[in-house]
Structure formats: C-alpha cells, structure tokens
CSV table of N, CA, C and O in Angstrom, one decimal:
chain,number,residue,atom,x,y,z
A,1,MET,N,-2.7,120.1,11.5
A,1,MET,CA,-3.7,120.1,10.6
A,1,MET,C,-3.6,121.2,9.4
A,1,MET,O,-3.3,122.5,9.4
A,2,PRO,N,-3.6,120.5,8.4
A,2,PRO,CA,-3.3,121.1,6.9
A,2,PRO,C,-4.1,122.6,7.1
A,2,PRO,O,-5.3,122.4,6.6
A,3,HIS,N,-3.5,123.2,5.6
A,3,HIS,CA,-4.3,124.5,6.4
A,3,HIS,C,-5.2,124.7,4.8
A,3,HIS,O,-4.9,124.0,4.3
A,4,LYS,N,-6.0,124.9,4.5
A,4,LYS,CA,-7.5,125.0,3.4
A,4,LYS,C,-7.0,125.7,3.3
A,4,LYS,O,-7.0,127.6,3.3
A,5,LEU,N,-6.9,126.3,1.8
A,5,LEU,CA,-6.3,126.7,0.7
A,5,LEU,C,-8.2,127.7,0.5
A,5,LEU,O,-8.6,126.5,-0.1
A,6,THR,N,-7.6,129.3,1.2
A,6,THR,CA,-9.2,129.8,-0.7
A,6,THR,C,-9.2,130.3,-1.4
A,6,THR,O,-8.4,129.8,-1.7
A,7,GLU,N,-10.3,130.4,-1.7
A,7,GLU,CA,-10.0,131.0,-3.7
A,7,GLU,C,-9.4,131.8,-3.8
A,7,GLU,O,-9.3,132.2,-5.2
A,8,GLU,N,-9.7,132.7,-2.5
A,8,GLU,CA,-8.3,133.8,-2.8
A,8,GLU,C,-7.0,133.1,-3.4
A,8,GLU,O,-6.3,133.9,-4.3
A,9,MET,N,-6.6,132.6,-2.9
A,9,MET,CA,-5.2,131.9,-2.7
A,9,MET,C,-5.6,131.3,-3.7
A,9,MET,O,-3.8,131.8,-4.1
A,10,ARG,N,-6.1,130.3,-3.9
A,10,ARG,CA,-5.8,129.4,-5.5
A,10,ARG,C,-5.9,130.6,-7.0
A,10,ARG,O,-5.9,130.5,-7.4
A,11,LYS,N,-6.4,131.9,-6.5
A,11,LYS,CA,-6.4,132.4,-7.6
A,11,LYS,C,-5.1,133.0,-7.6
A,11,LYS,O,-4.3,134.1,-9.0
A,12,ASP,N,-4.4,133.8,-6.0
A,12,ASP,CA,-3.2,134.3,-6.0
A,12,ASP,C,-2.2,132.9,-6.9
A,12,ASP,O,-1.4,133.7,-7.4
A,13,ILE,N,-2.5,131.6,-5.9
A,13,ILE,CA,-1.4,131.4,-6.6
A,13,ILE,C,-1.3,130.8,-8.3
A,13,ILE,O,0.0,130.8,-8.9
A,14,ALA,N,-2.6,131.5,-8.9
A,14,ALA,CA,-2.9,130.6,-10.2
A,14,ALA,C,-1.8,131.8,-10.9
A,14,ALA,O,-1.1,131.5,-12.4
A,15,LYS,N,-2.6,132.9,-10.2
A,15,LYS,CA,-2.0,135.0,-11.0
A,15,LYS,C,-0.5,134.3,-11.1
A,15,LYS,O,1.1,134.2,-12.2
A,16,MET,N,0.7,134.0,-10.0
A,16,MET,CA,1.5,134.0,-9.7
A,16,MET,C,2.0,132.9,-10.8
A,16,MET,O,3.3,132.3,-10.8
A,17,ASP,N,1.5,131.7,-10.7
A,17,ASP,CA,2.0,131.0,-12.3
A,17,ASP,C,2.6,131.7,-13.4
A,17,ASP,O,3.1,130.4,-14.4
A,18,HIS,N,1.0,132.0,-13.8
A,18,HIS,CA,1.2,133.0,-14.3
A,18,HIS,C,2.0,133.4,-15.3
A,18,HIS,O,2.7,133.5,-16.5
A,19,TYR,N,2.5,134.5,-13.5
A,19,TYR,CA,3.2,135.6,-13.9
A,19,TYR,C,4.7,134.6,-14.2
A,19,TYR,O,5.4,134.7,-15.3
A,20,SER,N,5.2,134.0,-13.8
A,20,SER,CA,6.0,132.7,-13.3
A,20,SER,C,6.6,131.8,-15.0
A,20,SER,O,7.7,131.7,-15.9
A,21,GLU,N,4.6,131.4,-15.9
A,21,GLU,CA,5.8,131.2,-17.1
A,21,GLU,C,5.6,132.4,-18.1
A,21,GLU,O,6.5,131.9,-19.1
A,22,LEU,N,5.1,133.6,-17.9
A,22,LEU,CA,5.3,134.7,-18.9
A,22,LEU,C,6.3,134.9,-19.1
A,22,LEU,O,7.6,135.3,-19.2
A,23,ILE,N,7.3,135.3,-17.9
A,23,ILE,CA,8.5,135.3,-17.5
A,23,ILE,C,9.7,134.7,-18.1
A,23,ILE,O,10.9,134.6,-19.0
A,24,ARG,N,9.5,133.7,-18.1
A,24,ARG,CA,10.0,131.6,-19.2
A,24,ARG,C,10.5,131.5,-19.7
A,24,ARG,O,11.0,131.8,-20.9
A,25,PHE,N,8.6,132.5,-21.0
A,25,PHE,CA,8.5,132.5,-22.1
A,25,PHE,C,9.0,134.3,-22.1
A,25,PHE,O,9.5,133.9,-23.6
A,26,LEU,N,9.9,135.0,-22.2
A,26,LEU,CA,10.8,136.3,-22.5
A,26,LEU,C,11.8,135.7,-22.7
A,26,LEU,O,12.1,136.2,-23.0
A,27,CYS,N,12.0,134.3,-21.4
A,27,CYS,CA,13.4,134.1,-21.6
A,27,CYS,C,13.5,133.9,-22.4
A,27,CYS,O,15.1,133.3,-22.7
A,28,LYS,N,13.5,132.4,-22.4
A,28,LYS,CA,13.1,131.5,-24.0
A,28,LYS,C,13.6,132.3,-25.1
A,28,LYS,O,14.1,132.0,-25.6
A,29,TYR,N,12.8,133.1,-25.4
A,29,TYR,CA,13.3,133.9,-26.7
A,29,TYR,C,13.5,134.8,-26.4
A,29,TYR,O,14.5,135.6,-27.5
A,30,LYS,N,14.9,135.3,-25.7
A,30,LYS,CA,15.1,136.5,-24.9
A,30,LYS,C,14.8,137.7,-26.1
A,30,LYS,O,15.2,138.2,-26.1
A,31,LEU,N,13.3,137.7,-24.9
A,31,LEU,CA,12.5,139.4,-25.6
A,31,LEU,C,12.6,140.7,-24.6
A,31,LEU,O,12.7,140.1,-23.6
A,32,GLU,N,13.0,141.0,-25.0
A,32,GLU,CA,13.9,142.8,-24.4
A,32,GLU,C,13.3,143.9,-25.3
A,32,GLU,O,12.7,144.3,-24.5
A,33,ILE,N,12.5,143.9,-25.4
A,33,ILE,CA,12.6,145.3,-26.4
A,33,ILE,C,11.2,145.0,-27.6
A,33,ILE,O,11.1,143.5,-27.6
A,34,ALA,N,10.4,145.4,-28.1
A,34,ALA,CA,8.7,145.5,-27.9
A,34,ALA,C,8.6,144.8,-29.5
A,34,ALA,O,7.8,143.7,-30.1
A,35,LYS,N,10.2,145.6,-30.4
A,35,LYS,CA,10.2,145.1,-31.3
A,35,LYS,C,10.3,143.6,-31.5
A,35,LYS,O,9.9,142.2,-32.4
A,36,ASN,N,10.9,142.5,-30.9
A,36,ASN,CA,11.2,141.4,-30.4
A,36,ASN,C,10.4,140.8,-30.4
A,36,ASN,O,10.2,139.4,-30.9
A,37,VAL,N,9.6,141.6,-29.4
A,37,VAL,CA,8.1,140.4,-29.3
A,37,VAL,C,7.3,140.4,-30.4
A,37,VAL,O,6.4,139.3,-31.2
A,38,ASP,N,6.7,141.9,-31.1
A,38,ASP,CA,6.2,141.7,-32.3
A,38,ASP,C,6.9,141.0,-33.6
A,38,ASP,O,6.3,140.5,-34.1
A,39,ASP,N,8.2,141.4,-34.0
A,39,ASP,CA,8.9,140.0,-34.6
A,39,ASP,C,8.7,138.5,-34.0
A,39,ASP,O,8.5,137.5,-35.6
A,40,LEU,N,8.9,137.7,-32.9
A,40,LEU,CA,8.0,136.8,-32.8
A,40,LEU,C,6.9,136.5,-32.9
A,40,LEU,O,6.5,135.0,-33.3
A,41,LYS,N,6.1,137.1,-32.8
A,41,LYS,CA,4.1,137.0,-33.1
A,41,LYS,C,4.0,136.5,-34.9
A,41,LYS,O,3.7,136.1,-35.3
A,42,ASP,N,4.9,137.5,-35.0
A,42,ASP,CA,4.7,138.2,-36.3
A,42,ASP,C,5.1,136.1,-38.0
A,42,ASP,O,4.6,135.2,-37.9
A,43,LYS,N,6.2,136.0,-36.8
A,43,LYS,CA,6.8,134.4,-37.0
A,43,LYS,C,5.8,133.3,-36.4
A,43,LYS,O,5.6,132.4,-37.6
A,44,LYS,N,5.0,133.5,-35.3
A,44,LYS,CA,4.3,132.5,-34.4
A,44,LYS,C,3.4,132.1,-35.7
A,44,LYS,O,2.6,131.6,-35.7
A,45,LEU,N,2.5,133.2,-36.2
A,45,LEU,CA,1.6,133.4,-36.8
A,45,LEU,C,2.0,133.3,-38.5
A,45,LEU,O,0.5,132.2,-39.2
A,46,ARG,N,2.8,132.7,-39.2
A,46,ARG,CA,2.8,132.1,-40.2
A,46,ARG,C,3.1,130.8,-39.2
A,46,ARG,O,2.8,130.0,-40.5
A,47,GLU,N,4.1,130.3,-38.4
A,47,GLU,CA,4.2,129.3,-38.5
A,47,GLU,C,3.1,128.0,-37.7
A,47,GLU,O,2.4,126.8,-38.7
A,48,LYS,N,1.8,129.0,-37.3
A,48,LYS,CA,0.0,128.5,-37.1
A,48,LYS,C,-0.2,128.2,-38.5
A,48,LYS,O,-1.4,127.1,-38.7
A,49,GLN,N,-0.3,129.5,-39.8
A,49,GLN,CA,-1.4,128.8,-40.7
A,49,GLN,C,-0.8,127.6,-41.9
A,49,GLN,O,-1.3,127.2,-42.0
A,50,GLU,N,0.3,127.4,-40.8
A,50,GLU,CA,1.4,126.3,-42.1
A,50,GLU,C,1.7,124.9,-40.8
A,50,GLU,O,0.8,124.5,-41.8
A,51,ILE,N,1.0,124.4,-40.0
A,51,ILE,CA,0.5,123.6,-39.2
A,51,ILE,C,-1.3,124.0,-39.8
A,51,ILE,O,-1.2,122.5,-40.0
A,52,LEU,N,-2.6,124.6,-39.9
A,52,LEU,CA,-3.1,125.0,-40.2
A,52,LEU,C,-3.3,124.2,-41.2
A,52,LEU,O,-4.5,123.0,-41.7
A,53,ASN,N,-2.1,124.6,-42.3
A,53,ASN,CA,-2.3,124.1,-43.8
A,53,ASN,C,-1.9,122.5,-43.6
A,53,ASN,O,-2.7,121.7,-44.3
A,54,THR,N,-1.1,122.0,-43.0
A,54,THR,CA,-0.8,121.2,-43.4
A,54,THR,C,-2.3,120.8,-42.3
A,54,THR,O,-2.1,118.8,-42.2
A,55,ARG,N,-3.0,120.0,-41.0
A,55,ARG,CA,-3.4,119.8,-40.8
A,55,ARG,C,-4.6,119.9,-41.7
A,55,ARG,O,-5.2,118.1,-42.4
A,56,ASN,N,-5.6,120.4,-42.2
A,56,ASN,CA,-6.0,120.5,-43.4
A,56,ASN,C,-5.5,119.9,-44.5
A,56,ASN,O,-6.9,118.7,-44.7
A,57,ARG,N,-4.2,119.4,-44.4
A,57,ARG,CA,-4.7,118.8,-46.2
A,57,ARG,C,-3.9,116.7,-45.4
A,57,ARG,O,-4.5,116.3,-45.8
A,58,LEU,N,-4.2,116.7,-43.8
A,58,LEU,CA,-4.5,115.3,-43.3
A,58,LEU,C,-6.2,115.1,-43.0
A,58,LEU,O,-6.1,113.7,-43.7
A,59,TYR,N,-7.1,116.1,-42.7
A,59,TYR,CA,-7.6,115.8,-43.0
A,59,TYR,C,-8.6,115.3,-44.1
A,59,TYR,O,-10.1,113.8,-45.0
A,60,TYR,N,-7.8,115.9,-45.2
A,60,TYR,CA,-8.4,115.5,-46.5
A,60,TYR,C,-7.8,114.4,-47.2
A,60,TYR,O,-8.8,113.4,-47.3
A,61,LYS,N,-7.0,114.0,-47.1
A,61,LYS,CA,-6.6,112.8,-46.9
A,61,LYS,C,-7.1,111.1,-47.0
A,61,LYS,O,-7.4,110.8,-46.5
A,62,ARG,N,-6.5,112.2,-45.0
A,62,ARG,CA,-8.1,110.9,-44.3
A,62,ARG,C,-9.6,111.1,-45.1
A,62,ARG,O,-10.5,109.2,-44.6
A,63,GLY,N,-10.4,111.9,-45.5
A,63,GLY,CA,-11.5,111.3,-45.9
A,63,GLY,C,-12.2,111.6,-47.1
A,63,GLY,O,-12.4,109.9,-47.0
A,64,ASN,N,-10.1,110.8,-48.1
A,64,ASN,CA,-10.2,109.8,-49.4
A,64,ASN,C,-9.3,108.9,-49.4
A,64,ASN,O,-9.2,108.5,-49.3
A,65,THR,N,-9.1,108.2,-47.6
A,65,THR,CA,-8.9,107.0,-47.9
A,65,THR,C,-9.1,106.4,-47.3
A,65,THR,O,-10.2,106.6,-46.9
A,66,GLU,N,-9.8,104.6,-48.2
A,66,GLU,CA,-11.1,103.6,-47.8
A,66,GLU,C,-9.8,102.8,-46.2
A,66,GLU,O,-10.2,102.6,-45.4
A,67,ASN,N,-9.2,102.4,-46.3
A,67,ASN,CA,-8.5,101.6,-45.8
A,67,ASN,C,-8.1,102.2,-44.4
A,67,ASN,O,-7.2,103.4,-43.8
A,68,GLU,N,-7.9,101.3,-43.1
A,68,GLU,CA,-8.9,101.6,-41.7
A,68,GLU,C,-7.6,102.3,-40.9
A,68,GLU,O,-7.6,103.0,-40.6
A,69,SER,N,-6.1,101.3,-41.2
A,69,SER,CA,-5.0,101.1,-40.3
A,69,SER,C,-4.2,102.3,-41.3
A,69,SER,O,-3.7,104.0,-40.2
A,70,GLU,N,-4.6,102.9,-41.9
A,70,GLU,CA,-4.2,103.7,-42.6
A,70,GLU,C,-4.5,105.6,-41.9
A,70,GLU,O,-4.1,106.5,-41.6
A,71,LYS,N,-6.6,105.5,-42.2
A,71,LYS,CA,-7.0,107.1,-41.9
A,71,LYS,C,-6.6,107.2,-40.0
A,71,LYS,O,-6.6,107.6,-39.0
A,72,ASP,N,-6.0,105.4,-39.5
A,72,ASP,CA,-5.5,105.4,-38.3
A,72,ASP,C,-4.2,105.7,-37.4
A,72,ASP,O,-4.6,107.2,-36.5
A,73,GLN,N,-3.4,105.8,-38.5
A,73,GLN,CA,-2.4,106.9,-38.5
A,73,GLN,C,-2.1,108.2,-38.6
A,73,GLN,O,-1.6,108.5,-37.8
A,74,ILE,N,-3.1,108.6,-39.9
A,74,ILE,CA,-4.0,109.7,-40.0
A,74,ILE,C,-4.1,110.6,-39.0
A,74,ILE,O,-3.9,111.0,-39.2
A,75,THR,N,-5.5,110.3,-37.8
A,75,THR,CA,-6.1,110.8,-36.9
A,75,THR,C,-4.3,111.0,-35.7
A,75,THR,O,-5.2,111.9,-35.5
A,76,LYS,N,-4.0,109.1,-35.8
A,76,LYS,CA,-2.3,110.3,-34.3
A,76,LYS,C,-1.0,111.3,-35.4
A,76,LYS,O,-1.7,112.4,-34.7
A,77,GLN,N,-1.6,111.8,-36.4
A,77,GLN,CA,-0.2,112.0,-37.4
A,77,GLN,C,-1.4,114.4,-37.5
A,77,GLN,O,-1.2,115.4,-36.8
A,78,ILE,N,-2.8,113.6,-37.3
A,78,ILE,CA,-3.6,115.4,-36.9
A,78,ILE,C,-3.3,115.6,-35.5
A,78,ILE,O,-3.8,117.4,-35.4
A,79,ILE,N,-3.5,114.6,-34.7
A,79,ILE,CA,-3.6,115.2,-33.7
A,79,ILE,C,-2.1,115.6,-32.7
A,79,ILE,O,-2.1,116.5,-31.8
A,80,GLN,N,-1.3,115.0,-33.4
A,80,GLN,CA,-0.5,115.9,-33.1
A,80,GLN,C,0.1,117.0,-33.3
A,80,GLN,O,0.2,118.2,-32.9
A,81,VAL,N,-0.6,117.3,-34.9
A,81,VAL,CA,-0.7,118.8,-35.4
A,81,VAL,C,-0.8,119.7,-35.0
A,81,VAL,O,-0.9,120.6,-34.5
A,82,THR,N,-2.1,119.4,-34.0
A,82,THR,CA,-3.4,119.7,-32.9
A,82,THR,C,-2.7,120.2,-32.6
A,82,THR,O,-3.1,121.7,-31.7
A,83,GLU,N,-1.9,118.8,-31.5
A,83,GLU,CA,-1.8,119.7,-29.8
A,83,GLU,C,-0.5,121.0,-30.3
A,83,GLU,O,0.4,122.1,-30.1
A,84,GLU,N,0.8,120.4,-31.6
A,84,GLU,CA,1.7,121.2,-31.9
A,84,GLU,C,0.5,122.9,-32.6
A,84,GLU,O,1.2,124.1,-31.3
A,85,LEU,N,0.0,123.3,-32.5
A,85,LEU,CA,-1.6,124.1,-32.9
A,85,LEU,C,-2.1,125.2,-31.1
A,85,LEU,O,-1.6,126.3,-31.8
A,86,LYS,N,-1.4,124.3,-30.7
A,86,LYS,CA,-1.8,124.8,-29.3
A,86,LYS,C,-0.7,125.8,-28.7
A,86,LYS,O,-0.9,126.5,-28.4
A,87,LYS,N,-0.1,124.9,-29.0
A,87,LYS,CA,1.6,126.0,-28.1
A,87,LYS,C,1.5,126.9,-28.3
A,87,LYS,O,1.5,127.6,-28.4
A,88,ILE,N,1.4,126.3,-29.8
A,88,ILE,CA,1.2,128.3,-31.1
A,88,ILE,C,0.7,128.6,-30.7
A,88,ILE,O,1.1,129.9,-30.6
A,89,LYS,N,-0.6,128.5,-31.0
A,89,LYS,CA,-1.7,129.8,-30.7
A,89,LYS,C,-1.4,130.6,-29.1
A,89,LYS,O,-1.4,131.6,-28.7
A,90,LYS,N,-0.9,128.9,-27.8
A,90,LYS,CA,-0.3,129.8,-26.6
A,90,LYS,C,0.3,131.2,-26.7
A,90,LYS,O,-0.1,131.8,-25.7
A,91,GLU,N,1.0,130.4,-27.9
A,91,GLU,CA,2.7,131.5,-27.8
A,91,GLU,C,1.9,132.5,-28.7
A,91,GLU,O,3.5,133.6,-27.7
A,92,ILE,N,1.9,132.7,-29.2
A,92,ILE,CA,0.9,134.5,-29.5
A,92,ILE,C,-0.1,134.6,-29.0
A,92,ILE,O,0.0,135.8,-28.3
A,93,LYS,N,-1.1,134.2,-28.0
A,93,LYS,CA,-1.9,135.5,-26.7
A,93,LYS,C,-0.8,136.0,-25.6
A,93,LYS,O,-1.2,137.2,-25.6
A,94,MET,N,0.2,134.7,-25.7
A,94,MET,CA,1.7,135.3,-24.9
A,94,MET,C,1.6,136.3,-25.0
A,94,MET,O,2.1,137.3,-23.9
A,95,CYS,N,2.5,136.8,-26.3
A,95,CYS,CA,3.0,138.4,-27.6
A,95,CYS,C,1.7,138.8,-27.3
A,95,CYS,O,3.0,140.3,-26.3
A,96,ASP,N,0.6,138.5,-27.5
A,96,ASP,CA,-0.1,139.8,-27.3
A,96,ASP,C,-0.3,140.5,-25.4
A,96,ASP,O,-0.5,141.3,-25.2
A,97,GLU,N,0.0,139.5,-24.4
A,97,GLU,CA,0.1,140.0,-22.9
A,97,GLU,C,0.9,140.7,-22.7
A,97,GLU,O,0.6,141.8,-22.2
A,98,VAL,N,2.6,139.8,-23.1
A,98,VAL,CA,3.0,140.4,-23.2
A,98,VAL,C,3.3,142.6,-23.9
A,98,VAL,O,3.4,142.7,-23.0
A,99,VAL,N,2.6,142.8,-25.0
A,99,VAL,CA,3.2,143.6,-25.2
A,99,VAL,C,1.4,144.3,-24.7
A,99,VAL,O,2.2,145.9,-23.8
A,100,ASP,N,0.4,144.0,-23.9
A,100,ASP,CA,-0.5,144.8,-23.2
A,100,ASP,C,-0.1,145.2,-22.2
A,100,ASP,O,0.7,145.8,-21.8
A,101,ASN,N,0.7,144.3,-21.4
A,101,ASN,CA,1.3,145.0,-19.9
A,101,ASN,C,2.5,145.6,-19.9
A,101,ASN,O,2.1,146.7,-19.3
A,102,ALA,N,3.0,145.6,-20.7
A,102,ALA,CA,4.3,146.4,-21.2
A,102,ALA,C,3.8,147.9,-20.9
A,102,ALA,O,3.6,148.9,-21.0
A,103,VAL,N,2.6,148.1,-21.7
A,103,VAL,CA,1.8,149.8,-22.0
A,103,VAL,C,0.9,149.9,-20.7
A,103,VAL,O,1.2,151.1,-19.8
A,104,LYS,N,0.9,148.5,-19.8
A,104,LYS,CA,-0.6,149.7,-18.8
A,104,LYS,C,1.1,149.7,-17.8
A,104,LYS,O,1.2,150.6,-17.2
A,105,MET,N,2.2,148.8,-17.5
A,105,MET,CA,4.1,148.6,-16.6
A,105,MET,C,3.9,150.4,-16.7
A,105,MET,O,4.2,150.3,-15.9
A,106,LYS,N,3.8,150.6,-18.1
A,106,LYS,CA,4.4,152.3,-18.9
A,106,LYS,C,3.5,153.5,-17.7
A,106,LYS,O,3.7,153.9,-17.4
A,107,GLU,N,2.0,153.4,-18.3
A,107,GLU,CA,0.9,153.7,-17.6
A,107,GLU,C,1.4,153.9,-15.9
A,107,GLU,O,1.3,154.9,-14.7
A,108,GLN,N,1.3,153.6,-14.9
A,108,GLN,CA,1.7,152.6,-13.7
A,108,GLN,C,3.0,153.2,-13.4
A,108,GLN,O,2.1,154.4,-12.6
A,109,ILE,N,4.5,153.3,-14.5
A,109,ILE,CA,5.2,154.3,-13.6
A,109,ILE,C,5.0,155.2,-14.3
A,109,ILE,O,5.7,156.4,-13.0
A,110,ARG,N,4.8,156.1,-15.0
A,110,ARG,CA,4.4,157.5,-16.4
A,110,ARG,C,3.5,158.0,-14.5
A,110,ARG,O,3.5,159.2,-13.6
A,111,GLN,N,2.3,157.6,-13.7
A,111,GLN,CA,1.7,157.9,-12.7
A,111,GLN,C,2.2,157.7,-11.2
A,111,GLN,O,2.1,158.6,-10.3
A,112,VAL,N,3.4,156.6,-11.1
A,112,VAL,CA,3.6,156.8,-10.2
A,112,VAL,C,4.9,158.2,-10.2
A,112,VAL,O,5.3,159.4,-9.5
A,113,GLU,N,5.7,158.3,-11.5
A,113,GLU,CA,6.3,159.7,-11.8
A,113,GLU,C,6.1,160.5,-11.4
A,113,GLU,O,6.7,161.6,-10.8
A,114,GLU,N,5.1,160.9,-11.5
A,114,GLU,CA,4.2,162.6,-11.6
A,114,GLU,C,3.6,162.8,-10.6
A,114,GLU,O,3.3,163.5,-10.2
A,115,LYS,N,3.2,161.5,-9.5
A,115,LYS,CA,2.8,162.0,-8.4
A,115,LYS,C,4.3,161.3,-7.2
A,115,LYS,O,3.8,163.4,-6.4
A,116,GLU,N,5.6,161.2,-7.3
A,116,GLU,CA,6.6,161.6,-6.7
A,116,GLU,C,7.3,163.7,-7.2
A,116,GLU,O,7.2,163.5,-5.6
A,117,GLN,N,6.7,163.3,-8.2
A,117,GLN,CA,7.1,165.0,-9.0
A,117,GLN,C,6.4,165.8,-7.8
A,117,GLN,O,6.9,166.5,-8.4
A,118,GLY,N,4.8,164.9,-7.8
A,118,GLY,CA,3.9,166.4,-6.8
A,118,GLY,C,3.9,166.7,-5.7
A,118,GLY,O,4.2,167.5,-4.9
A,119,LYS,N,5.0,165.8,-4.8
A,119,LYS,CA,5.2,164.9,-3.4
A,119,LYS,C,7.1,166.3,-3.2
A,119,LYS,O,6.5,167.2,-3.0
A,120,VAL,N,7.6,166.3,-5.1
A,120,VAL,CA,8.8,167.4,-4.9
A,120,VAL,C,8.1,168.2,-4.9
A,120,VAL,O,8.3,169.7,-3.9
A,121,GLN,N,8.0,168.7,-5.4
A,121,GLN,CA,6.9,170.8,-5.5
A,121,GLN,C,6.3,171.2,-4.1
A,121,GLN,O,6.6,172.4,-3.5
A,122,LYS,N,4.9,169.9,-3.5
A,122,LYS,CA,4.4,170.6,-2.2
A,122,LYS,C,6.1,170.3,-1.6
A,122,LYS,O,6.1,171.9,-0.5
A,123,LYS,N,6.7,169.6,-1.5
A,123,LYS,CA,7.9,170.2,-0.4
A,123,LYS,C,8.6,171.8,-0.6
A,123,LYS,O,9.1,171.9,0.4
A,124,LYS,N,8.3,171.8,-1.7
A,124,LYS,CA,10.2,172.8,-1.8
A,124,LYS,C,8.9,173.9,-1.5
A,124,LYS,O,9.5,175.0,-1.0
A,125,THR,N,7.3,173.5,-2.2
A,125,THR,CA,6.2,175.5,-1.9
A,125,THR,C,6.7,175.3,0.0
A,125,THR,O,6.9,176.7,0.2
A,126,ARG,N,6.7,174.1,0.4
A,126,ARG,CA,6.3,174.9,2.3
A,126,ARG,C,7.8,175.4,2.9
A,126,ARG,O,7.6,175.5,3.4
A,127,ARG,N,8.5,175.0,2.2
A,127,ARG,CA,10.3,175.3,2.7
A,127,ARG,C,9.4,177.6,2.2
A,127,ARG,O,10.3,177.4,3.2
A,128,TYR,N,9.1,177.5,1.5
A,128,TYR,CA,9.4,179.0,0.8
A,128,TYR,C,8.8,180.1,2.0
A,128,TYR,O,8.3,180.8,2.2
A,129,GLU,N,7.1,178.6,2.5
A,129,GLU,CA,6.2,179.1,3.0
A,129,GLU,C,6.7,179.7,3.7
A,129,GLU,O,6.5,181.0,5.3
A,130,ARG,N,7.5,178.4,5.0
A,130,ARG,CA,8.6,179.6,6.5
A,130,ARG,C,8.6,180.6,6.3
A,130,ARG,O,9.2,181.6,7.1
C-alpha cells in the first residue's frame, strides 16, 4: 500500500528542495562571502534593467508594425526575453535570501555560543561550591 504524503511532509519536501536550489545557486556562482553576493546582485540588477529595456523596445516595435508575421516574430522574442527576465528576478531574490539567511544563522550561532558559555560558567561555579 503506497504511503500518503501528509501536508506537513509536502511542506518539508518543498523546503528541502528550496534549500537544495539555494546550495546549487551558491555553488554555481562560487559565493563564499557576503561581498560576492552583493556584487552578484548588483550585476543581476543591471542585467534586469537591460532586459527590461530590450523588452520595452520590442513592445514598441511590435506596436508600430503592421505585418502580422513580423508581429508574431516579435511576440516570440518578447516571450523569450520575459523568460530570461524571470530567471534574473529569481536569482536576485535568491541573493537577498542568502544574505537574510546569513544574518539569521549568525544570530543563531551567537545564541548557541552564549548558551554554551553559560553552561561552562555554571559547571565551574558548581565545582567551587563543593
């Protein structure tokens, strides 16, 4: 009998897939420090603007074209450029997420270190009390 996936399991799988995608993204661009992420984001923002400019020119060109087959060609180009734009936007979003996760992880590490430091202090004071 096949196992049914619960909603919680689906969410966990989706979360795992997302983290895998983030890791592939980090590896693809060899992002090891925050400055690398910032530089990549700046580059992707410039690419996004170039793509938007290209798409706007295509829209303008299509609007001024009477020939239907030429309009169809331009529409295909617009669709292709829009797909490229989606990829760039997703990478920009991933850059933001990497930075946000790094900040959260630093805070979690700091909290764990403080907790560990507190445990060590308690052990030392207990030894002296005996």
